[in-house]
């Protein structure tokens, strides 16, 4: 069962026909799929991750793929793979507690990325030192399901209860403010499963609805 997918990327390997899709699965593997002229993806490479894959993201500048795992039975929560060479490059977060799985990862630069997950924290990681350099803890003790950032100083997070969306300044340890997404019916509660933002808007995907917030 595929649990996450990252979009079409350009690849230098001719055998992969230039365009690839990367998927993560509950069977503890990464799948690299080539888009062919018929638009039917063909599996060209499969890499063992060691645990269930909850999230992944490709860095366009470095080509590295950040993989968020369930972090159980000794598997690190973050693993970096070089898909071109088909190998593991770096493990990060082995010092975190067992089960601190990463539910979303986003690259900020070629050497830094944000992650969030079950341990109620969002972290900024530096691949040059192999560890996290900043931590933002969810004040309501909720798992953080998703995040997005403008790549500068603004970050938004979505939690697992009450459709809660947090807006953060990365230079501060506390959220600027919180917003609650509107459920499809009174009394219904849903996690925020996915977030997207730009300079003026936040879009929050719930189990049965899509919410829009404006910064203006």
Short mmCIF file of N, CA and C in Angstrom, two decimals, residues 125-215:
data_model
loop_
_atom_site.label_atom_id
_atom_site.label_comp_id
_atom_site.label_asym_id
_atom_site.label_seq_id
_atom_site.Cartn_x
_atom_site.Cartn_y
_atom_site.Cartn_z
N UNK A 125 16.40 20.61 10.21
CA UNK A 125 17.58 19.75 10.18
C UNK A 125 18.63 20.32 9.25
N UNK A 126 19.90 20.15 9.62
CA UNK A 126 21.02 20.56 8.79
C UNK A 126 21.79 19.29 8.38
N UNK A 127 21.80 18.99 7.10
CA UNK A 127 22.45 17.77 6.63
C UNK A 127 23.97 17.83 6.76
N UNK A 128 24.52 19.03 6.93
CA UNK A 128 25.97 19.14 7.05
C UNK A 128 26.46 18.66 8.41
N UNK A 129 25.63 18.81 9.44
CA UNK A 129 26.01 18.30 10.76
C UNK A 129 25.23 17.05 11.13
N UNK A 130 24.22 16.71 10.33
CA UNK A 130 23.50 15.47 10.53
C UNK A 130 22.53 15.45 11.69
N UNK A 131 22.06 16.63 12.13
CA UNK A 131 21.13 16.66 13.26
C UNK A 131 20.21 17.88 13.13
N UNK A 132 19.26 18.01 14.07
CA UNK A 132 18.36 19.16 14.02
C UNK A 132 18.99 20.34 14.76
N UNK A 133 18.70 21.54 14.26
CA UNK A 133 19.28 22.76 14.82
C UNK A 133 18.23 23.67 15.45
N UNK A 134 16.94 23.41 15.18
CA UNK A 134 15.86 24.18 15.81
C UNK A 134 14.66 23.27 16.01
N UNK A 135 13.88 23.55 17.06
CA UNK A 135 12.68 22.76 17.37
C UNK A 135 11.54 23.69 17.73
N UNK A 136 10.34 23.40 17.20
CA UNK A 136 9.13 24.12 17.56
C UNK A 136 8.13 23.08 18.08
N UNK A 137 7.73 23.21 19.35
CA UNK A 137 6.85 22.22 19.95
C UNK A 137 5.40 22.69 19.90
N UNK A 138 4.53 21.80 19.45
CA UNK A 138 3.10 22.09 19.39
C UNK A 138 2.57 22.34 20.80
N UNK A 139 2.01 23.54 21.08
CA UNK A 139 1.64 23.90 22.46
C UNK A 139 0.47 23.10 23.02
N UNK A 140 -0.33 22.44 22.17
CA UNK A 140 -1.48 21.69 22.65
C UNK A 140 -1.22 20.19 22.71
N UNK A 141 0.05 19.81 22.64
CA UNK A 141 0.45 18.41 22.77
C UNK A 141 -0.25 17.52 21.75
N UNK A 142 -0.24 17.94 20.50
CA UNK A 142 -0.87 17.21 19.42
C UNK A 142 0.18 16.80 18.39
N UNK A 143 -0.03 15.65 17.77
CA UNK A 143 0.83 15.23 16.67
C UNK A 143 0.68 16.22 15.52
N UNK A 144 1.80 16.53 14.86
CA UNK A 144 1.80 17.48 13.74
C UNK A 144 1.80 16.67 12.45
N UNK A 145 0.69 16.74 11.72
CA UNK A 145 0.51 15.90 10.53
C UNK A 145 1.17 16.46 9.27
N UNK A 146 1.27 17.78 9.18
CA UNK A 146 1.75 18.36 7.92
C UNK A 146 2.29 19.76 8.16
N UNK A 147 3.04 20.25 7.19
CA UNK A 147 3.62 21.59 7.28
C UNK A 147 3.86 22.15 5.89
N UNK A 148 4.06 23.45 5.85
CA UNK A 148 4.54 24.11 4.64
C UNK A 148 5.26 25.38 5.07
N UNK A 149 6.06 25.93 4.20
CA UNK A 149 6.83 27.12 4.52
C UNK A 149 7.02 27.97 3.27
N UNK A 150 7.23 29.27 3.50
CA UNK A 150 7.54 30.15 2.37
C UNK A 150 9.03 30.13 2.04
N UNK A 151 9.81 29.36 2.81
CA UNK A 151 11.24 29.27 2.56
C UNK A 151 12.03 30.40 3.16
N UNK A 152 11.35 31.30 3.88
CA UNK A 152 12.04 32.44 4.50
C UNK A 152 11.84 32.35 6.01
N UNK A 153 10.78 32.99 6.53
CA UNK A 153 10.57 32.99 7.98
C UNK A 153 9.19 32.50 8.41
N UNK A 154 8.31 32.21 7.47
CA UNK A 154 6.95 31.79 7.81
C UNK A 154 6.78 30.28 7.64
N UNK A 155 6.10 29.66 8.60
CA UNK A 155 5.79 28.23 8.53
C UNK A 155 4.37 28.02 9.02
N UNK A 156 3.65 27.09 8.39
CA UNK A 156 2.33 26.71 8.86
C UNK A 156 2.34 25.21 9.16
N UNK A 157 1.61 24.81 10.20
CA UNK A 157 1.54 23.40 10.60
C UNK A 157 0.09 23.00 10.79
N UNK A 158 -0.20 21.74 10.54
CA UNK A 158 -1.54 21.19 10.76
C UNK A 158 -1.47 20.03 11.73
N UNK A 159 -2.39 20.00 12.71
CA UNK A 159 -2.33 19.00 13.76
C UNK A 159 -3.41 17.93 13.58
N UNK A 160 -3.38 16.95 14.49
CA UNK A 160 -4.27 15.80 14.34
C UNK A 160 -5.63 15.97 14.99
N UNK A 161 -5.89 17.13 15.62
CA UNK A 161 -7.18 17.32 16.28
C UNK A 161 -7.77 18.70 15.96
N UNK A 162 -9.10 18.70 15.79
CA UNK A 162 -9.88 19.94 15.68
C UNK A 162 -9.52 20.79 14.47
N UNK A 163 -8.86 20.20 13.47
CA UNK A 163 -8.52 20.97 12.27
C UNK A 163 -7.65 22.17 12.56
N UNK A 164 -6.77 22.05 13.56
CA UNK A 164 -6.00 23.19 14.02
C UNK A 164 -4.82 23.48 13.09
N UNK A 165 -4.70 24.75 12.69
CA UNK A 165 -3.60 25.23 11.84
C UNK A 165 -2.81 26.27 12.62
N UNK A 166 -1.51 26.07 12.74
CA UNK A 166 -0.65 27.02 13.42
C UNK A 166 0.18 27.82 12.44
N UNK A 167 0.29 29.11 12.69
CA UNK A 167 1.13 30.00 11.88
C UNK A 167 2.31 30.43 12.74
N UNK A 168 3.53 30.18 12.24
CA UNK A 168 4.74 30.40 13.02
C UNK A 168 5.70 31.35 12.31
N UNK A 169 6.41 32.12 13.11
CA UNK A 169 7.61 32.82 12.66
C UNK A 169 8.79 31.96 13.09
N UNK A 170 9.60 31.51 12.14
CA UNK A 170 10.68 30.59 12.45
C UNK A 170 11.71 31.16 13.42
N UNK A 171 11.68 32.46 13.64
CA UNK A 171 12.60 33.08 14.58
C UNK A 171 12.08 33.06 16.01
N UNK A 172 10.86 32.53 16.20
CA UNK A 172 10.24 32.47 17.53
C UNK A 172 9.90 31.03 17.88
N UNK A 173 9.89 30.73 19.18
CA UNK A 173 9.59 29.36 19.63
C UNK A 173 8.10 29.12 19.82
N UNK A 174 7.28 30.17 19.76
CA UNK A 174 5.85 30.05 19.95
C UNK A 174 5.11 30.44 18.66
N UNK A 175 3.94 29.83 18.42
CA UNK A 175 3.18 30.20 17.22
C UNK A 175 2.67 31.63 17.31
N UNK A 176 2.58 32.28 16.15
CA UNK A 176 2.00 33.62 16.11
C UNK A 176 0.52 33.57 16.46
N UNK A 177 -0.20 32.61 15.89
CA UNK A 177 -1.61 32.41 16.19
C UNK A 177 -2.05 31.07 15.63
N UNK A 178 -3.25 30.64 16.06
CA UNK A 178 -3.85 29.39 15.61
C UNK A 178 -5.18 29.68 14.92
N UNK A 179 -5.53 28.85 13.96
CA UNK A 179 -6.84 28.90 13.32
C UNK A 179 -7.45 27.50 13.31
N UNK A 180 -8.77 27.43 13.39
CA UNK A 180 -9.46 26.15 13.35
C UNK A 180 -10.22 26.03 12.02
N UNK A 181 -9.97 24.94 11.32
CA UNK A 181 -10.67 24.70 10.06
C UNK A 181 -12.13 24.36 10.33
N UNK A 182 -12.97 24.71 9.38
CA UNK A 182 -14.41 24.46 9.52
C UNK A 182 -14.74 23.04 9.07
N UNK A 183 -15.36 22.23 9.93
CA UNK A 183 -15.72 20.86 9.53
C UNK A 183 -16.93 20.86 8.62
N UNK A 184 -17.20 19.70 8.01
CA UNK A 184 -18.34 19.62 7.10
C UNK A 184 -19.66 19.63 7.86
N UNK A 185 -19.65 19.26 9.13
CA UNK A 185 -20.87 19.30 9.94
C UNK A 185 -20.51 19.59 11.40
N UNK A 186 -21.43 20.12 12.12
CA UNK A 186 -21.23 20.49 13.51
C UNK A 186 -20.85 19.25 14.34
N UNK A 187 -19.83 19.40 15.18
CA UNK A 187 -19.42 18.31 16.03
C UNK A 187 -18.41 17.37 15.41
N UNK A 188 -18.14 17.55 14.12
CA UNK A 188 -17.19 16.68 13.43
C UNK A 188 -15.77 17.24 13.60
N UNK A 189 -14.82 16.38 13.82
CA UNK A 189 -13.42 16.80 13.97
C UNK A 189 -12.54 15.98 13.04
N UNK A 190 -11.57 16.61 12.43
CA UNK A 190 -10.68 15.93 11.50
C UNK A 190 -9.27 16.47 11.65
N UNK A 191 -8.26 15.63 11.48
CA UNK A 191 -6.90 16.14 11.37
C UNK A 191 -6.74 17.00 10.12
N UNK A 192 -5.71 17.81 10.11
CA UNK A 192 -5.30 18.51 8.89
C UNK A 192 -4.30 17.59 8.20
N UNK A 193 -4.71 17.02 7.08
CA UNK A 193 -3.89 16.01 6.42
C UNK A 193 -2.84 16.61 5.47
N UNK A 194 -3.10 17.82 4.97
CA UNK A 194 -2.16 18.43 4.02
C UNK A 194 -2.33 19.94 4.05
N UNK A 195 -1.22 20.65 3.85
CA UNK A 195 -1.22 22.12 3.84
C UNK A 195 -0.45 22.64 2.64
N UNK A 196 -0.89 23.78 2.14
CA UNK A 196 -0.14 24.52 1.13
C UNK A 196 -0.32 26.00 1.40
N UNK A 197 0.73 26.78 1.18
CA UNK A 197 0.66 28.21 1.44
C UNK A 197 1.40 29.00 0.37
N UNK A 198 1.01 30.27 0.22
CA UNK A 198 1.79 31.24 -0.54
C UNK A 198 1.81 32.52 0.28
N UNK A 199 2.19 33.62 -0.32
CA UNK A 199 2.35 34.85 0.44
C UNK A 199 1.03 35.41 0.96
N UNK A 200 -0.10 34.96 0.41
CA UNK A 200 -1.37 35.52 0.84
C UNK A 200 -2.39 34.53 1.34
N UNK A 201 -2.13 33.22 1.20
CA UNK A 201 -3.17 32.24 1.46
C UNK A 201 -2.62 30.97 2.11
N UNK A 202 -3.51 30.30 2.86
CA UNK A 202 -3.25 28.96 3.38
C UNK A 202 -4.40 28.07 2.95
N UNK A 203 -4.08 26.88 2.47
CA UNK A 203 -5.09 25.89 2.10
C UNK A 203 -4.88 24.65 2.96
N UNK A 204 -5.93 24.24 3.67
CA UNK A 204 -5.85 23.11 4.59
C UNK A 204 -6.81 22.03 4.16
N UNK A 205 -6.28 20.82 3.91
CA UNK A 205 -7.10 19.69 3.48
C UNK A 205 -7.49 18.85 4.68
N UNK A 206 -8.81 18.68 4.88
CA UNK A 206 -9.35 17.85 5.95
C UNK A 206 -9.78 16.51 5.35
N UNK A 207 -10.48 15.68 6.15
CA UNK A 207 -10.92 14.39 5.62
C UNK A 207 -12.05 14.54 4.60
N UNK A 208 -12.88 15.60 4.77
CA UNK A 208 -14.02 15.75 3.85
C UNK A 208 -14.18 17.18 3.34
N UNK A 209 -13.19 18.02 3.54
CA UNK A 209 -13.34 19.41 3.11
C UNK A 209 -11.98 20.04 2.88
N UNK A 210 -12.00 21.19 2.20
CA UNK A 210 -10.81 22.00 1.97
C UNK A 210 -11.09 23.39 2.51
N UNK A 211 -10.22 23.87 3.42
CA UNK A 211 -10.40 25.18 4.02
C UNK A 211 -9.39 26.18 3.45
N UNK A 212 -9.84 27.43 3.30
CA UNK A 212 -8.98 28.50 2.80
C UNK A 212 -8.91 29.60 3.86
N UNK A 213 -7.69 30.00 4.20
CA UNK A 213 -7.45 31.12 5.10
C UNK A 213 -6.65 32.17 4.33
N UNK A 214 -6.95 33.42 4.58
CA UNK A 214 -6.23 34.51 3.92
C UNK A 214 -5.41 35.27 4.95
N UNK A 215 -4.19 35.65 4.56
CA UNK A 215 -3.35 36.47 5.45
C UNK A 215 -3.81 37.93 5.45
#
